[in-house]
Amino acid sequence: MASATSISLDFICPITQDIMVEPVLLVEDGHSYEQSALEQWLEYHNTSPLTNKQLNNRQFVPNRNLKSTIEDFRRQQTQSTSAVDFRSFTLRSGRPHNAKWEHCPQLQIIISLLGPSNVGKSVLARNAGYGRPMSKNPVYIVTIQTDVLFFYLDRLFEDQYVVIVQLHDCPGNDRFEAVSDRHFRNCHGAVLMADVTDFQSFERLEKYWYKRLREKSSFDNVEAVLACNKVDLLEAECDPSHRERFFQRADTFVSSLQMPIINISALRGDNVQILFQQLILNILQNESLVKHLKQYARQVHKPASNPTKSCC
């Protein structure tokens, strides 16, 4: 039986105590019932199911207005349930292999990892499965060009869109910052990364990377999150005064911008999944960005017209 929570009593059949599918109005008593239940009731009774009074008229008619209202309610419930289920998505590496999704339109989200050199962007980008720690002896290589990694969500957005995530690992060294310009322009979301052990990394992030993102972005309201990386090193060699000063500075920076702040260890995987889940959800809740993503998806997904057959 359906739960009565937040369900109008008008939707409930007095006989079945469940939400009606084909509501009909019993003319004499003025109440609505599920059609099949009322028909069965009237086979054995000559009384109103609700009032138990004798019926002089057993006629009933479809209650179309109530049926339409119930159908609207069911659609809203389905959409609400779907939205809640979607929020528990997992980010998967590579391309989707679900055959059922083959003909679904795709929303292609671009997320850029931005920040100075040595803050851990490449470690974050290559974190195995987002949330599982990397090997104990990772190899660190300076990024000299933007590396692009592909991921997808394991759930459909709005029950119809496959969500593809392009993660752009942008070089942070001053010599290669010009390489990142187009990734400022094209990204729908950005992870602004700072090294919690290095105040200069935060100053460079604040004065250059965030400023360039706002100046170069094609979108007025690109979503961003501040990721304070290497919290594992603070635990190992913690200077309480440094820690306090750094996070006070970070809190001041994000508070004026209403930007989320998440403390992570890209190496161990701490809060990495939470970081990307929050940023992706923020992008998909941004009406302007979603409108742009859907428009692009429709253009790409538009079925090709049948070629004109040649007469020759």
PDB file of C-alpha atoms in Angstrom:
ATOM      1  CA  MET A   1       0.000   0.000   0.000  1.00  0.00           C
ATOM      2  CA  ALA A   2       1.270   3.469  -0.797  1.00  0.00           C
ATOM      3  CA  SER A   3       2.462   5.624   2.065  1.00  0.00           C
ATOM      4  CA  ALA A   4       0.033   8.386   3.019  1.00  0.00           C
ATOM      5  CA  THR A   5       2.859  10.823   3.758  1.00  0.00           C
ATOM      6  CA  SER A   6       2.304  14.069   1.824  1.00  0.00           C
ATOM      7  CA  ILE A   7      -0.455  12.375  -0.206  1.00  0.00           C
ATOM      8  CA  SER A   8      -3.850  14.045  -0.409  1.00  0.00           C
ATOM      9  CA  LEU A   9      -6.647  11.927   1.065  1.00  0.00           C
ATOM     10  CA  ASP A  10      -8.619  12.720  -2.082  1.00  0.00           C
ATOM     11  CA  PHE A  11      -6.193  10.465  -3.975  1.00  0.00           C
ATOM     12  CA  ILE A  12      -6.891   7.451  -1.736  1.00  0.00           C
ATOM     13  CA  CYS A  13      -9.627   4.962  -2.564  1.00  0.00           C
ATOM     14  CA  PRO A  14     -11.757   4.307   0.576  1.00  0.00           C
ATOM     15  CA  ILE A  15     -11.994   0.631  -0.406  1.00  0.00           C
ATOM     16  CA  THR A  16      -8.385  -0.252  -1.322  1.00  0.00           C
ATOM     17  CA  GLN A  17      -6.708   2.436   0.817  1.00  0.00           C
ATOM     18  CA  ASP A  18      -4.284   3.019  -2.041  1.00  0.00           C
ATOM     19  CA  ILE A  19      -3.778   5.779  -4.601  1.00  0.00           C
ATOM     20  CA  MET A  20      -6.347   5.487  -7.365  1.00  0.00           C
ATOM     21  CA  VAL A  21      -5.439   4.803 -10.980  1.00  0.00           C
ATOM     22  CA  GLU A  22      -8.913   4.958 -12.546  1.00  0.00           C
ATOM     23  CA  PRO A  23     -10.995   7.067 -10.140  1.00  0.00           C
ATOM     24  CA  VAL A  24     -14.765   7.095 -10.653  1.00  0.00           C
ATOM     25  CA  LEU A  25     -17.397   9.175  -8.879  1.00  0.00           C
ATOM     26  CA  LEU A  26     -20.303   7.308  -7.267  1.00  0.00           C
ATOM     27  CA  VAL A  27     -23.082   9.728  -8.123  1.00  0.00           C
ATOM     28  CA  GLU A  28     -25.311   9.204  -5.092  1.00  0.00           C
ATOM     29  CA  ASP A  29     -22.747   9.494  -2.290  1.00  0.00           C
ATOM     30  CA  GLY A  30     -20.494  12.000  -4.111  1.00  0.00           C
ATOM     31  CA  HIS A  31     -17.226  10.154  -3.326  1.00  0.00           C
ATOM     32  CA  SER A  32     -14.565   8.774  -5.656  1.00  0.00           C
ATOM     33  CA  TYR A  33     -13.336   5.174  -5.717  1.00  0.00           C
ATOM     34  CA  GLU A  34     -11.032   2.980  -7.760  1.00  0.00           C
ATOM     35  CA  GLN A  35     -13.238   1.724 -10.591  1.00  0.00           C
ATOM     36  CA  SER A  36     -12.400  -1.979 -10.322  1.00  0.00           C
ATOM     37  CA  ALA A  37     -12.779  -1.924  -6.520  1.00  0.00           C
ATOM     38  CA  LEU A  38     -16.153  -0.189  -6.719  1.00  0.00           C
ATOM     39  CA  GLU A  39     -17.429  -2.619  -9.351  1.00  0.00           C
ATOM     40  CA  GLN A  40     -16.461  -5.542  -7.131  1.00  0.00           C
ATOM     41  CA  TRP A  41     -18.077  -3.891  -4.098  1.00  0.00           C
ATOM     42  CA  LEU A  42     -21.367  -3.321  -5.908  1.00  0.00           C
ATOM     43  CA  GLU A  43     -21.544  -6.974  -6.927  1.00  0.00           C
ATOM     44  CA  TYR A  44     -22.130  -7.930  -3.299  1.00  0.00           C
ATOM     45  CA  HIS A  45     -23.449  -4.742  -1.678  1.00  0.00           C
ATOM     46  CA  ASN A  46     -26.195  -2.203  -2.254  1.00  0.00           C
ATOM     47  CA  THR A  47     -24.684   0.347   0.108  1.00  0.00           C
ATOM     48  CA  SER A  48     -22.141   3.150  -0.115  1.00  0.00           C
ATOM     49  CA  PRO A  49     -18.627   1.847   0.675  1.00  0.00           C
ATOM     50  CA  LEU A  50     -17.944   4.994   2.711  1.00  0.00           C
ATOM     51  CA  THR A  51     -21.233   5.832   4.460  1.00  0.00           C
ATOM     52  CA  ASN A  52     -22.808   2.345   4.465  1.00  0.00           C
ATOM     53  CA  LYS A  53     -26.151   3.928   3.487  1.00  0.00           C
ATOM     54  CA  GLN A  54     -28.501   2.211   1.054  1.00  0.00           C
ATOM     55  CA  LEU A  55     -28.049   3.258  -2.570  1.00  0.00           C
ATOM     56  CA  ASN A  56     -31.013   4.147  -4.726  1.00  0.00           C
ATOM     57  CA  ASN A  57     -28.702   4.890  -7.657  1.00  0.00           C
ATOM     58  CA  ARG A  58     -25.672   2.673  -8.343  1.00  0.00           C
ATOM     59  CA  GLN A  59     -24.434   4.823 -11.250  1.00  0.00           C
ATOM     60  CA  PHE A  60     -20.823   6.021 -11.329  1.00  0.00           C
ATOM     61  CA  VAL A  61     -18.891   8.179 -13.826  1.00  0.00           C
ATOM     62  CA  PRO A  62     -15.167   8.708 -14.533  1.00  0.00           C
ATOM     63  CA  ASN A  63     -13.580  11.460 -12.420  1.00  0.00           C
ATOM     64  CA  ARG A  64     -11.255  12.828 -15.099  1.00  0.00           C
ATOM     65  CA  ASN A  65     -10.140  15.905 -13.165  1.00  0.00           C
ATOM     66  CA  LEU A  66      -9.049  13.793 -10.208  1.00  0.00           C
ATOM     67  CA  LYS A  67      -7.293  11.317 -12.495  1.00  0.00           C
ATOM     68  CA  SER A  68      -5.326  14.150 -14.125  1.00  0.00           C
ATOM     69  CA  THR A  69      -4.344  15.550 -10.714  1.00  0.00           C
ATOM     70  CA  ILE A  70      -3.188  12.125  -9.513  1.00  0.00           C
ATOM     71  CA  GLU A  71      -1.121  11.586 -12.668  1.00  0.00           C
ATOM     72  CA  ASP A  72       0.589  14.959 -12.135  1.00  0.00           C
ATOM     73  CA  PHE A  73       1.341  13.959  -8.545  1.00  0.00           C
ATOM     74  CA  ARG A  74       2.844  10.638  -9.659  1.00  0.00           C
ATOM     75  CA  ARG A  75       5.061  12.386 -12.209  1.00  0.00           C
ATOM     76  CA  GLN A  76       6.335  14.799  -9.570  1.00  0.00           C
ATOM     77  CA  GLN A  77       7.019  11.919  -7.179  1.00  0.00           C
ATOM     78  CA  THR A  78       8.907  10.030  -9.878  1.00  0.00           C
ATOM     79  CA  GLN A  79      11.002  13.081 -10.735  1.00  0.00           C
ATOM     80  CA  SER A  80      11.737  13.727  -7.065  1.00  0.00           C
ATOM     81  CA  THR A  81      12.776  10.107  -6.458  1.00  0.00           C
ATOM     82  CA  SER A  82      14.913  10.141  -9.588  1.00  0.00           C
ATOM     83  CA  ALA A  83      16.665  13.345  -8.458  1.00  0.00           C
ATOM     84  CA  VAL A  84      17.435  11.843  -5.042  1.00  0.00           C
ATOM     85  CA  ASP A  85      18.766   8.630  -6.619  1.00  0.00           C
ATOM     86  CA  PHE A  86      20.943  10.596  -9.038  1.00  0.00           C
ATOM     87  CA  ARG A  87      22.725  12.391  -6.197  1.00  0.00           C
ATOM     88  CA  SER A  88      24.350   9.102  -5.171  1.00  0.00           C
ATOM     89  CA  PHE A  89      26.181   8.744  -8.507  1.00  0.00           C
ATOM     90  CA  THR A  90      29.752   7.503  -8.785  1.00  0.00           C
ATOM     91  CA  LEU A  91      32.353   8.906 -11.163  1.00  0.00           C
ATOM     92  CA  ARG A  92      33.753   6.148 -13.400  1.00  0.00           C
ATOM     93  CA  SER A  93      36.926   6.230 -15.446  1.00  0.00           C
ATOM     94  CA  GLY A  94      36.805   6.011 -19.238  1.00  0.00           C
ATOM     95  CA  ARG A  95      33.740   5.880 -21.460  1.00  0.00           C
ATOM     96  CA  PRO A  96      30.332   4.366 -20.612  1.00  0.00           C
ATOM     97  CA  HIS A  97      29.750   0.796 -21.822  1.00  0.00           C
ATOM     98  CA  ASN A  98      26.042   0.481 -21.011  1.00  0.00           C
ATOM     99  CA  ALA A  99      24.277  -0.683 -24.189  1.00  0.00           C
ATOM    100  CA  LYS A 100      20.988   0.784 -22.940  1.00  0.00           C
ATOM    101  CA  TRP A 101      22.558   4.258 -23.022  1.00  0.00           C
ATOM    102  CA  GLU A 102      23.769   3.996 -26.613  1.00  0.00           C
ATOM    103  CA  HIS A 103      21.089   6.314 -28.021  1.00  0.00           C
ATOM    104  CA  CYS A 104      20.840   8.675 -25.036  1.00  0.00           C
ATOM    105  CA  PRO A 105      21.953  12.298 -25.487  1.00  0.00           C
ATOM    106  CA  GLN A 106      25.147  13.245 -23.661  1.00  0.00           C
ATOM    107  CA  LEU A 107      25.897  16.209 -21.434  1.00  0.00           C
ATOM    108  CA  GLN A 108      29.622  16.888 -21.795  1.00  0.00           C
ATOM    109  CA  ILE A 109      30.891  18.675 -18.701  1.00  0.00           C
ATOM    110  CA  ILE A 110      34.373  20.196 -18.745  1.00  0.00           C
ATOM    111  CA  ILE A 111      36.149  20.581 -15.404  1.00  0.00           C
ATOM    112  CA  SER A 112      39.562  22.245 -15.225  1.00  0.00           C
ATOM    113  CA  LEU A 113      42.072  21.655 -12.437  1.00  0.00           C
ATOM    114  CA  LEU A 114      43.640  25.062 -11.834  1.00  0.00           C
ATOM    115  CA  GLY A 115      46.472  26.141  -9.579  1.00  0.00           C
ATOM    116  CA  PRO A 116      50.222  26.721  -9.419  1.00  0.00           C
ATOM    117  CA  SER A 117      52.826  24.026  -9.871  1.00  0.00           C
ATOM    118  CA  ASN A 118      53.296  21.284  -7.250  1.00  0.00           C
ATOM    119  CA  VAL A 119      49.880  21.618  -5.583  1.00  0.00           C
ATOM    120  CA  GLY A 120      48.922  18.070  -6.635  1.00  0.00           C
ATOM    121  CA  LYS A 121      46.669  18.560  -9.658  1.00  0.00           C
ATOM    122  CA  SER A 122      48.088  15.610 -11.596  1.00  0.00           C
ATOM    123  CA  VAL A 123      47.918  13.365  -8.541  1.00  0.00           C
ATOM    124  CA  LEU A 124      44.269  14.299  -8.145  1.00  0.00           C
ATOM    125  CA  ALA A 125      43.560  13.725 -11.846  1.00  0.00           C
ATOM    126  CA  ARG A 126      45.053  10.254 -11.702  1.00  0.00           C
ATOM    127  CA  ASN A 127      43.581   9.230  -8.389  1.00  0.00           C
ATOM    128  CA  ALA A 128      42.419   5.697  -9.094  1.00  0.00           C
ATOM    129  CA  GLY A 129      38.628   5.713  -9.164  1.00  0.00           C
ATOM    130  CA  TYR A 130      38.362   9.014  -7.310  1.00  0.00           C
ATOM    131  CA  GLY A 131      38.477   8.115  -3.694  1.00  0.00           C
ATOM    132  CA  ARG A 132      40.902   5.193  -3.695  1.00  0.00           C
ATOM    133  CA  PRO A 133      44.502   6.012  -2.774  1.00  0.00           C
ATOM    134  CA  MET A 134      47.265   5.891  -5.356  1.00  0.00           C
ATOM    135  CA  SER A 135      50.271   3.595  -5.155  1.00  0.00           C
ATOM    136  CA  LYS A 136      52.660   4.180  -2.281  1.00  0.00           C
ATOM    137  CA  ASN A 137      55.434   5.257  -4.645  1.00  0.00           C
ATOM    138  CA  PRO A 138      53.808   7.488  -7.270  1.00  0.00           C
ATOM    139  CA  VAL A 139      55.923   9.016 -10.021  1.00  0.00           C
ATOM    140  CA  TYR A 140      55.654  12.813 -10.210  1.00  0.00           C
ATOM    141  CA  ILE A 141      56.026  14.436 -13.638  1.00  0.00           C
ATOM    142  CA  VAL A 142      55.792  18.154 -14.371  1.00  0.00           C
ATOM    143  CA  THR A 143      52.759  18.870 -16.559  1.00  0.00           C
ATOM    144  CA  ILE A 144      53.870  20.849 -19.626  1.00  0.00           C
ATOM    145  CA  GLN A 145      50.642  20.598 -21.589  1.00  0.00           C
ATOM    146  CA  THR A 146      47.039  20.075 -20.619  1.00  0.00           C
ATOM    147  CA  ASP A 147      46.202  16.421 -20.075  1.00  0.00           C
ATOM    148  CA  VAL A 148      42.568  15.457 -20.698  1.00  0.00           C
ATOM    149  CA  LEU A 149      41.031  12.514 -18.864  1.00  0.00           C
ATOM    150  CA  PHE A 150      37.530  11.175 -19.518  1.00  0.00           C
ATOM    151  CA  PHE A 151      35.010   9.994 -16.952  1.00  0.00           C
ATOM    152  CA  TYR A 152      31.285   9.385 -16.810  1.00  0.00           C
ATOM    153  CA  LEU A 153      28.564   9.166 -14.182  1.00  0.00           C
ATOM    154  CA  ASP A 154      27.034   5.758 -13.516  1.00  0.00           C
ATOM    155  CA  ARG A 155      23.501   7.240 -13.404  1.00  0.00           C
ATOM    156  CA  LEU A 156      21.455   9.108 -15.988  1.00  0.00           C
ATOM    157  CA  PHE A 157      20.708  12.762 -15.331  1.00  0.00           C
ATOM    158  CA  GLU A 158      16.942  13.396 -15.410  1.00  0.00           C
ATOM    159  CA  ASP A 159      16.569   9.750 -16.486  1.00  0.00           C
ATOM    160  CA  GLN A 160      17.684  10.568 -20.028  1.00  0.00           C
ATOM    161  CA  TYR A 161      21.111  12.220 -20.241  1.00  0.00           C
ATOM    162  CA  VAL A 162      24.450  10.409 -20.073  1.00  0.00           C
ATOM    163  CA  VAL A 163      26.904  12.684 -18.255  1.00  0.00           C
ATOM    164  CA  ILE A 164      30.450  12.703 -19.626  1.00  0.00           C
ATOM    165  CA  VAL A 165      33.129  14.542 -17.651  1.00  0.00           C
ATOM    166  CA  GLN A 166      36.269  15.852 -19.332  1.00  0.00           C
ATOM    167  CA  LEU A 167      38.850  16.558 -16.658  1.00  0.00           C
ATOM    168  CA  HIS A 168      41.541  18.983 -17.811  1.00  0.00           C
ATOM    169  CA  ASP A 169      44.794  18.822 -15.846  1.00  0.00           C
ATOM    170  CA  CYS A 170      46.323  22.215 -16.649  1.00  0.00           C
ATOM    171  CA  PRO A 171      50.053  22.978 -16.238  1.00  0.00           C
ATOM    172  CA  GLY A 172      50.821  25.208 -13.282  1.00  0.00           C
ATOM    173  CA  ASN A 173      54.362  26.274 -14.070  1.00  0.00           C
ATOM    174  CA  ASP A 174      54.689  29.945 -15.093  1.00  0.00           C
ATOM    175  CA  ARG A 175      56.291  28.932 -18.404  1.00  0.00           C
ATOM    176  CA  PHE A 176      53.179  27.042 -19.490  1.00  0.00           C
ATOM    177  CA  GLU A 177      50.350  29.158 -18.091  1.00  0.00           C
ATOM    178  CA  ALA A 178      49.405  30.411 -21.573  1.00  0.00           C
ATOM    179  CA  VAL A 179      48.535  26.810 -22.465  1.00  0.00           C
ATOM    180  CA  SER A 180      45.653  26.986 -19.997  1.00  0.00           C
ATOM    181  CA  ASP A 181      43.834  29.958 -21.547  1.00  0.00           C
ATOM    182  CA  ARG A 182      41.312  27.938 -23.544  1.00  0.00           C
ATOM    183  CA  HIS A 183      40.596  25.820 -20.485  1.00  0.00           C
ATOM    184  CA  PHE A 184      39.609  28.957 -18.608  1.00  0.00           C
ATOM    185  CA  ARG A 185      37.224  29.798 -21.442  1.00  0.00           C
ATOM    186  CA  ASN A 186      35.607  26.415 -21.994  1.00  0.00           C
ATOM    187  CA  CYS A 187      35.203  24.905 -18.540  1.00  0.00           C
ATOM    188  CA  HIS A 188      31.834  24.604 -16.805  1.00  0.00           C
ATOM    189  CA  GLY A 189      33.502  23.982 -13.468  1.00  0.00           C
ATOM    190  CA  ALA A 190      36.913  24.482 -11.906  1.00  0.00           C
ATOM    191  CA  VAL A 191      38.799  22.941  -9.022  1.00  0.00           C
ATOM    192  CA  LEU A 192      41.035  25.681  -7.597  1.00  0.00           C
ATOM    193  CA  MET A 193      43.842  23.830  -5.831  1.00  0.00           C
ATOM    194  CA  ALA A 194      46.085  25.082  -3.058  1.00  0.00           C
ATOM    195  CA  ASP A 195      48.812  23.311  -1.083  1.00  0.00           C
ATOM    196  CA  VAL A 196      48.035  23.612   2.640  1.00  0.00           C
ATOM    197  CA  THR A 197      51.763  23.471   3.437  1.00  0.00           C
ATOM    198  CA  ASP A 198      52.605  26.402   1.134  1.00  0.00           C
ATOM    199  CA  PHE A 199      51.127  29.877   1.640  1.00  0.00           C
ATOM    200  CA  GLN A 200      52.547  31.076  -1.682  1.00  0.00           C
ATOM    201  CA  SER A 201      50.441  28.526  -3.561  1.00  0.00           C
ATOM    202  CA  PHE A 202      47.311  30.083  -2.113  1.00  0.00           C
ATOM    203  CA  GLU A 203      48.439  33.612  -2.906  1.00  0.00           C
ATOM    204  CA  ARG A 204      49.150  32.594  -6.524  1.00  0.00           C
ATOM    205  CA  LEU A 205      45.766  30.887  -6.704  1.00  0.00           C
ATOM    206  CA  GLU A 206      43.956  33.937  -5.407  1.00  0.00           C
ATOM    207  CA  LYS A 207      45.810  36.623  -7.389  1.00  0.00           C
ATOM    208  CA  TYR A 208      46.260  34.819 -10.698  1.00  0.00           C
ATOM    209  CA  TRP A 209      44.279  31.617 -11.232  1.00  0.00           C
ATOM    210  CA  TYR A 210      40.913  32.686  -9.865  1.00  0.00           C
ATOM    211  CA  LYS A 211      41.222  36.119 -11.459  1.00  0.00           C
ATOM    212  CA  ARG A 212      42.019  34.603 -14.873  1.00  0.00           C
ATOM    213  CA  LEU A 213      39.117  32.169 -14.563  1.00  0.00           C
ATOM    214  CA  ARG A 214      36.670  35.042 -14.099  1.00  0.00           C
ATOM    215  CA  GLU A 215      38.249  37.127 -16.856  1.00  0.00           C
ATOM    216  CA  LYS A 216      38.547  34.380 -19.477  1.00  0.00           C
ATOM    217  CA  SER A 217      35.509  32.172 -18.826  1.00  0.00           C
ATOM    218  CA  SER A 218      32.833  32.034 -21.516  1.00  0.00           C
ATOM    219  CA  PHE A 219      30.251  31.599 -18.750  1.00  0.00           C
ATOM    220  CA  ASP A 220      29.260  34.329 -16.326  1.00  0.00           C
ATOM    221  CA  ASN A 221      28.627  31.858 -13.524  1.00  0.00           C
ATOM    222  CA  VAL A 222      31.123  29.047 -13.939  1.00  0.00           C
ATOM    223  CA  GLU A 223      31.065  26.824 -10.842  1.00  0.00           C
ATOM    224  CA  ALA A 224      34.214  26.548  -8.744  1.00  0.00           C
ATOM    225  CA  VAL A 225      35.359  24.826  -5.576  1.00  0.00           C
ATOM    226  CA  LEU A 226      38.472  25.451  -3.475  1.00  0.00           C
ATOM    227  CA  ALA A 227      40.398  22.246  -2.797  1.00  0.00           C
ATOM    228  CA  CYS A 228      42.976  22.513   0.000  1.00  0.00           C
ATOM    229  CA  ASN A 229      45.283  19.604  -0.777  1.00  0.00           C
ATOM    230  CA  LYS A 230      47.921  17.652   1.198  1.00  0.00           C
ATOM    231  CA  VAL A 231      46.074  17.576   4.520  1.00  0.00           C
ATOM    232  CA  ASP A 232      47.926  14.295   5.136  1.00  0.00           C
ATOM    233  CA  LEU A 233      51.148  16.324   5.476  1.00  0.00           C
ATOM    234  CA  LEU A 234      49.545  18.596   8.071  1.00  0.00           C
ATOM    235  CA  GLU A 235      48.798  15.526  10.148  1.00  0.00           C
ATOM    236  CA  ALA A 236      52.388  14.306   9.864  1.00  0.00           C
ATOM    237  CA  GLU A 237      54.119  17.630  10.522  1.00  0.00           C
ATOM    238  CA  CYS A 238      51.486  19.896  11.962  1.00  0.00           C
ATOM    239  CA  ASP A 239      52.379  23.438  12.967  1.00  0.00           C
ATOM    240  CA  PRO A 240      49.160  24.577  14.700  1.00  0.00           C
ATOM    241  CA  SER A 241      49.788  28.259  13.991  1.00  0.00           C
ATOM    242  CA  HIS A 242      50.426  27.628  10.278  1.00  0.00           C
ATOM    243  CA  ARG A 243      47.334  25.472   9.998  1.00  0.00           C
ATOM    244  CA  GLU A 244      45.173  28.093  11.695  1.00  0.00           C
ATOM    245  CA  ARG A 245      46.487  30.948   9.547  1.00  0.00           C
ATOM    246  CA  PHE A 246      46.096  29.002   6.307  1.00  0.00           C
ATOM    247  CA  PHE A 247      42.496  27.970   6.895  1.00  0.00           C
ATOM    248  CA  GLN A 248      41.551  31.440   8.115  1.00  0.00           C
ATOM    249  CA  ARG A 249      42.897  32.805   4.830  1.00  0.00           C
ATOM    250  CA  ALA A 250      41.034  30.147   2.855  1.00  0.00           C
ATOM    251  CA  ASP A 251      37.766  30.786   4.715  1.00  0.00           C
ATOM    252  CA  THR A 252      38.046  34.523   4.059  1.00  0.00           C
ATOM    253  CA  PHE A 253      38.616  33.873   0.353  1.00  0.00           C
ATOM    254  CA  VAL A 254      35.619  31.575  -0.175  1.00  0.00           C
ATOM    255  CA  SER A 255      33.161  33.361   2.123  1.00  0.00           C
ATOM    256  CA  SER A 256      32.951  36.459  -0.077  1.00  0.00           C
ATOM    257  CA  LEU A 257      32.549  34.291  -3.188  1.00  0.00           C
ATOM    258  CA  GLN A 258      30.108  31.759  -1.688  1.00  0.00           C
ATOM    259  CA  MET A 259      32.421  29.030  -2.941  1.00  0.00           C
ATOM    260  CA  PRO A 260      32.596  25.556  -1.354  1.00  0.00           C
ATOM    261  CA  ILE A 261      35.860  24.635   0.343  1.00  0.00           C
ATOM    262  CA  ILE A 262      36.933  21.001   0.747  1.00  0.00           C
ATOM    263  CA  ASN A 263      40.081  19.721   2.438  1.00  0.00           C
ATOM    264  CA  ILE A 264      41.525  16.765   0.561  1.00  0.00           C
ATOM    265  CA  SER A 265      44.453  14.424   0.270  1.00  0.00           C
ATOM    266  CA  ALA A 266      44.760  13.600  -3.422  1.00  0.00           C
ATOM    267  CA  LEU A 267      47.426  11.024  -2.550  1.00  0.00           C
ATOM    268  CA  ARG A 268      45.346   9.117   0.021  1.00  0.00           C
ATOM    269  CA  GLY A 269      41.998   9.830  -1.628  1.00  0.00           C
ATOM    270  CA  ASP A 270      40.507  11.704   1.339  1.00  0.00           C
ATOM    271  CA  ASN A 271      37.321  13.589   0.309  1.00  0.00           C
ATOM    272  CA  VAL A 272      38.157  13.282  -3.391  1.00  0.00           C
ATOM    273  CA  GLN A 273      34.840  11.689  -4.312  1.00  0.00           C
ATOM    274  CA  ILE A 274      32.972  14.286  -2.242  1.00  0.00           C
ATOM    275  CA  LEU A 275      34.864  17.058  -4.035  1.00  0.00           C
ATOM    276  CA  PHE A 276      33.802  15.961  -7.509  1.00  0.00           C
ATOM    277  CA  GLN A 277      30.288  15.003  -6.483  1.00  0.00           C
ATOM    278  CA  GLN A 278      29.677  18.457  -5.052  1.00  0.00           C
ATOM    279  CA  LEU A 279      31.150  20.300  -8.032  1.00  0.00           C
ATOM    280  CA  ILE A 280      29.254  18.211 -10.595  1.00  0.00           C
ATOM    281  CA  LEU A 281      25.974  18.608  -8.701  1.00  0.00           C
ATOM    282  CA  ASN A 282      26.541  22.375  -8.525  1.00  0.00           C
ATOM    283  CA  ILE A 283      27.057  22.448 -12.295  1.00  0.00           C
ATOM    284  CA  LEU A 284      23.906  20.403 -12.928  1.00  0.00           C
ATOM    285  CA  GLN A 285      21.895  22.657 -10.611  1.00  0.00           C
ATOM    286  CA  ASN A 286      23.091  25.764 -12.443  1.00  0.00           C
ATOM    287  CA  GLU A 287      20.227  26.561 -14.841  1.00  0.00           C
ATOM    288  CA  SER A 288      22.374  28.621 -17.201  1.00  0.00           C
ATOM    289  CA  LEU A 289      25.063  25.949 -17.528  1.00  0.00           C
ATOM    290  CA  VAL A 290      22.542  23.114 -17.889  1.00  0.00           C
ATOM    291  CA  LYS A 291      20.723  25.027 -20.620  1.00  0.00           C
ATOM    292  CA  HIS A 292      24.004  25.382 -22.523  1.00  0.00           C
ATOM    293  CA  LEU A 293      24.873  21.702 -21.984  1.00  0.00           C
ATOM    294  CA  LYS A 294      21.457  20.545 -23.219  1.00  0.00           C
ATOM    295  CA  GLN A 295      21.584  22.776 -26.287  1.00  0.00           C
ATOM    296  CA  TYR A 296      24.955  21.322 -27.235  1.00  0.00           C
ATOM    297  CA  ALA A 297      23.694  17.790 -26.532  1.00  0.00           C
ATOM    298  CA  ARG A 298      20.731  18.285 -28.858  1.00  0.00           C
ATOM    299  CA  GLN A 299      22.997  19.533 -31.641  1.00  0.00           C
ATOM    300  CA  VAL A 300      25.332  16.566 -31.320  1.00  0.00           C
ATOM    301  CA  HIS A 301      22.526  14.029 -30.826  1.00  0.00           C
ATOM    302  CA  LYS A 302      20.409  15.309 -33.739  1.00  0.00           C
ATOM    303  CA  PRO A 303      19.689  12.283 -35.976  1.00  0.00           C
ATOM    304  CA  ALA A 304      21.165  12.522 -39.427  1.00  0.00           C
ATOM    305  CA  SER A 305      18.650  13.089 -42.193  1.00  0.00           C
ATOM    306  CA  ASN A 306      18.233  10.315 -44.738  1.00  0.00           C
ATOM    307  CA  PRO A 307      20.567  10.935 -47.661  1.00  0.00           C
ATOM    308  CA  THR A 308      18.878  11.731 -50.944  1.00  0.00           C
ATOM    309  CA  LYS A 309      18.995   8.744 -53.215  1.00  0.00           C
ATOM    310  CA  SER A 310      20.714   9.349 -56.490  1.00  0.00           C
ATOM    311  CA  CYS A 311      18.838   8.529 -59.633  1.00  0.00           C
ATOM    312  CA  CYS A 312      22.019   7.345 -61.289  1.00  0.00           C
TER     313      CYS A 312
END
